[in-house]
mmCIF file of C-alpha atoms in Angstrom:
data_model
loop_
_atom_site.group_PDB
_atom_site.id
_atom_site.type_symbol
_atom_site.label_atom_id
_atom_site.label_comp_id
_atom_site.label_asym_id
_atom_site.label_seq_id
_atom_site.Cartn_x
_atom_site.Cartn_y
_atom_site.Cartn_z
ATOM 1 C CA MET X 16 131.879 80.721 71.784
ATOM 2 C CA ALA X 17 129.108 78.852 73.619
ATOM 3 C CA ASP X 18 126.031 77.564 71.712
ATOM 4 C CA ASP X 19 123.213 79.862 73.002
ATOM 5 C CA GLY X 20 120.594 77.412 71.622
ATOM 6 C CA ALA X 21 122.119 74.625 73.724
ATOM 7 C CA ALA X 22 121.986 76.752 76.766
ATOM 8 C CA ALA X 23 118.304 77.578 76.122
ATOM 9 C CA ARG X 24 117.488 73.822 76.006
ATOM 10 C CA GLN X 25 119.215 73.105 79.366
ATOM 11 C CA SER X 26 118.224 73.555 82.946
ATOM 12 C CA PRO X 27 120.281 73.572 86.103
ATOM 13 C CA ASP X 28 120.563 70.438 88.262
ATOM 14 C CA ASN X 29 121.363 70.304 91.961
ATOM 15 C CA GLY X 30 125.026 69.706 91.309
ATOM 16 C CA GLY X 31 125.484 72.992 89.427
ATOM 17 C CA GLY X 32 125.704 71.312 85.900
ATOM 18 C CA VAL X 33 123.047 71.386 83.324
ATOM 19 C CA GLN X 34 120.738 68.719 82.049
ATOM 20 C CA PRO X 35 119.040 68.655 78.684
ATOM 21 C CA ARG X 36 115.267 69.399 78.492
ATOM 22 C CA ARG X 37 112.700 68.949 75.786
ATOM 23 C CA MET X 38 109.420 70.551 74.867
ATOM 24 C CA THR X 39 106.438 68.329 73.909
ATOM 25 C CA ARG X 40 103.102 69.447 72.623
ATOM 26 C CA LEU X 41 100.105 68.775 74.713
ATOM 27 C CA ASP X 42 96.813 67.362 73.232
ATOM 28 C CA ARG X 43 93.576 69.193 73.903
ATOM 29 C CA ALA X 44 92.427 66.881 76.681
ATOM 30 C CA GLU X 45 95.833 66.969 78.515
ATOM 31 C CA ALA X 46 95.904 70.737 78.239
ATOM 32 C CA LEU X 47 92.448 71.168 79.690
ATOM 33 C CA ARG X 48 93.236 68.705 82.429
ATOM 34 C CA LEU X 49 96.286 70.766 83.398
ATOM 35 C CA LEU X 50 94.255 74.012 83.250
ATOM 36 C CA ARG X 51 91.916 72.453 85.762
ATOM 37 C CA SER X 52 94.829 71.842 88.166
ATOM 38 C CA VAL X 53 95.451 75.648 88.736
ATOM 39 C CA SER X 54 93.293 78.601 89.555
ATOM 40 C CA LEU X 55 95.323 81.443 88.302
ATOM 41 C CA GLY X 56 95.935 82.583 84.708
ATOM 42 C CA ARG X 57 95.976 85.619 82.448
ATOM 43 C CA ILE X 58 93.214 86.762 80.122
ATOM 44 C CA VAL X 59 94.134 88.665 76.972
ATOM 45 C CA PHE X 60 91.438 90.937 75.422
ATOM 46 C CA THR X 61 91.004 94.260 73.706
ATOM 47 C CA GLU X 62 90.561 97.415 75.682
ATOM 48 C CA ARG X 63 90.077 100.666 73.579
ATOM 49 C CA ALA X 64 91.296 98.930 70.460
ATOM 50 C CA LEU X 65 94.689 97.800 72.211
ATOM 51 C CA PRO X 66 95.667 94.464 73.604
ATOM 52 C CA ALA X 67 95.356 94.105 77.354
ATOM 53 C CA VAL X 68 96.428 91.389 79.735
ATOM 54 C CA ARG X 69 95.077 90.806 83.357
ATOM 55 C CA PRO X 70 95.912 88.207 85.876
ATOM 56 C CA VAL X 71 92.647 86.472 87.066
ATOM 57 C CA ASN X 72 91.562 83.462 88.987
ATOM 58 C CA HIS X 73 89.383 81.001 87.269
ATOM 59 C CA LEU X 74 87.437 77.732 87.566
ATOM 60 C CA MET X 75 86.526 75.183 84.973
ATOM 61 C CA ASP X 76 82.881 74.302 84.268
ATOM 62 C CA GLY X 77 83.295 71.324 81.918
ATOM 63 C CA ASP X 78 85.753 72.609 79.259
ATOM 64 C CA ASP X 79 84.705 76.134 79.648
ATOM 65 C CA ILE X 80 86.830 78.711 81.731
ATOM 66 C CA ILE X 81 84.839 80.894 84.083
ATOM 67 C CA VAL X 82 86.354 84.183 85.179
ATOM 68 C CA ARG X 83 84.934 86.587 87.767
ATOM 69 C CA LEU X 84 83.760 90.127 86.921
ATOM 70 C CA HIS X 85 82.794 93.014 89.044
ATOM 71 C CA ASP X 86 81.624 96.639 88.393
ATOM 72 C CA GLY X 87 84.531 98.997 87.631
ATOM 73 C CA ALA X 88 86.990 96.370 86.388
ATOM 74 C CA SER X 89 88.301 96.550 82.884
ATOM 75 C CA LEU X 90 87.278 93.098 82.286
ATOM 76 C CA ALA X 91 83.549 94.282 82.666
ATOM 77 C CA ALA X 92 83.980 95.955 79.332
ATOM 78 C CA ILE X 93 84.233 92.508 77.550
ATOM 79 C CA VAL X 94 80.542 92.193 76.675
ATOM 80 C CA ALA X 95 79.324 90.899 73.423
ATOM 81 C CA PRO X 96 76.006 92.128 71.895
ATOM 82 C CA ALA X 97 73.154 89.670 72.681
ATOM 83 C CA ASP X 98 73.025 88.276 69.172
ATOM 84 C CA ALA X 99 76.876 87.856 68.812
ATOM 85 C CA THR X 100 78.784 84.639 69.290
ATOM 86 C CA GLY X 101 80.924 86.396 71.804
ATOM 87 C CA VAL X 102 84.133 88.334 72.026
ATOM 88 C CA VAL X 103 87.408 86.698 71.074
ATOM 89 C CA VAL X 104 89.852 86.434 73.990
ATOM 90 C CA ALA X 105 92.854 84.303 74.941
ATOM 91 C CA TYR X 106 93.457 82.670 78.290
ATOM 92 C CA GLU X 107 96.919 81.481 79.471
ATOM 93 C CA ALA X 108 97.916 79.557 82.515
ATOM 94 C CA ASP X 109 101.050 77.755 83.458
ATOM 95 C CA ALA X 110 103.033 75.984 86.140
ATOM 96 C CA ILE X 111 106.749 76.477 85.472
ATOM 97 C CA ASP X 112 109.443 76.047 88.195
ATOM 98 C CA PRO X 113 111.375 79.191 88.453
ATOM 99 C CA VAL X 114 114.690 77.491 88.973
ATOM 100 C CA THR X 115 114.515 74.552 86.712
ATOM 101 C CA HIS X 116 112.220 76.162 84.036
ATOM 102 C CA LEU X 117 110.340 72.786 83.807
ATOM 103 C CA GLY X 118 106.684 72.570 83.791
ATOM 104 C CA TRP X 119 103.800 73.359 81.490
ATOM 105 C CA SER X 120 101.955 76.266 79.738
ATOM 106 C CA VAL X 121 98.465 76.177 78.123
ATOM 107 C CA VAL X 122 96.939 78.860 75.866
ATOM 108 C CA VAL X 123 93.185 78.773 74.960
ATOM 109 C CA THR X 124 91.657 81.028 72.412
ATOM 110 C CA GLY X 125 87.857 81.226 72.223
ATOM 111 C CA TYR X 126 84.731 83.290 72.565
ATOM 112 C CA ALA X 127 83.846 84.985 75.869
ATOM 113 C CA ARG X 128 80.203 85.705 76.805
ATOM 114 C CA ARG X 129 78.770 87.110 79.997
ATOM 115 C CA VAL X 130 77.026 84.583 82.208
ATOM 116 C CA THR X 131 73.490 85.696 82.973
ATOM 117 C CA ASP X 132 71.903 82.727 84.756
ATOM 118 C CA GLU X 133 71.536 83.780 88.377
ATOM 119 C CA GLY X 134 71.893 80.175 89.660
ATOM 120 C CA LEU X 135 75.110 79.739 87.837
ATOM 121 C CA LEU X 136 76.385 83.117 89.118
ATOM 122 C CA ALA X 137 75.641 82.189 92.725
ATOM 123 C CA ARG X 138 77.451 78.725 92.245
ATOM 124 C CA TYR X 139 80.500 80.502 90.650
ATOM 125 C CA ALA X 140 80.550 83.219 93.282
ATOM 126 C CA GLU X 141 80.990 80.577 96.051
ATOM 127 C CA ARG X 142 84.023 79.047 94.227
ATOM 128 C CA LEU X 143 85.755 82.137 92.675
ATOM 129 C CA ARG X 144 87.287 84.076 95.620
ATOM 130 C CA PRO X 145 88.722 87.488 94.841
ATOM 131 C CA TRP X 146 92.452 88.177 95.804
ATOM 132 C CA VAL X 147 91.662 91.620 97.156
ATOM 133 C CA GLU X 148 88.680 93.286 98.746
ATOM 134 C CA CYS X 149 86.308 94.127 95.960
ATOM 135 C CA PRO X 150 82.497 94.499 95.419
ATOM 136 C CA PRO X 151 80.520 91.305 95.453
ATOM 137 C CA MET X 152 80.728 89.310 92.174
ATOM 138 C CA ASN X 153 77.916 90.383 90.019
ATOM 139 C CA ALA X 154 78.935 88.887 86.661
ATOM 140 C CA ALA X 155 81.189 86.183 85.224
ATOM 141 C CA LEU X 156 82.727 85.468 81.782
ATOM 142 C CA ARG X 157 82.402 82.076 80.224
ATOM 143 C CA ILE X 158 85.294 81.312 77.775
ATOM 144 C CA ARG X 159 84.393 78.540 75.395
ATOM 145 C CA PRO X 160 87.662 77.061 74.103
ATOM 146 C CA ASP X 161 88.020 77.052 70.331
ATOM 147 C CA LEU X 162 91.776 76.604 69.982
ATOM 148 C CA VAL X 163 93.612 74.927 72.801
ATOM 149 C CA THR X 164 97.457 74.615 72.587
ATOM 150 C CA GLY X 165 99.952 73.709 75.196
ATOM 151 C CA ALA X 166 103.492 72.497 75.853
ATOM 152 C CA ARG X 167 105.354 70.658 78.617
ATOM 153 C CA LEU X 168 108.967 71.340 79.353
ATOM 154 C CA SER X 169 110.549 68.188 80.828
ATOM 155 C CA GLY X 170 114.107 67.109 81.799
#
């Protein structure tokens, strides 16, 4: 009987065989650097007391993650009261090859607050392009990373 654990730690090579791979943890700086290298991720939040996940595009402003909002979107419900620290969310992005299963994954957990500064909103609107036709961007979320974890899968 084959060792299922060994199979999970291997990836195909071009010759049809397998090569071992390993997972290494990423430190905070490297994880945020990798997050800056992609524009697509998934935000995890609470909707009607249940966990919800939505794919979104993002940009980085320093170490903060900025996500576009528009009226009618479920993400527009993520609004903290003015006196609150924010709403806890998670954000995940990755770049993993579908054939070799090599690459990286980063998960950020932190507080999300609505961006209210009109100048910042205008700057973000220029850089955050929607994937589908939707109303103009009228709001954005800023996620301040608290817990940053990540892993690299390498051969």
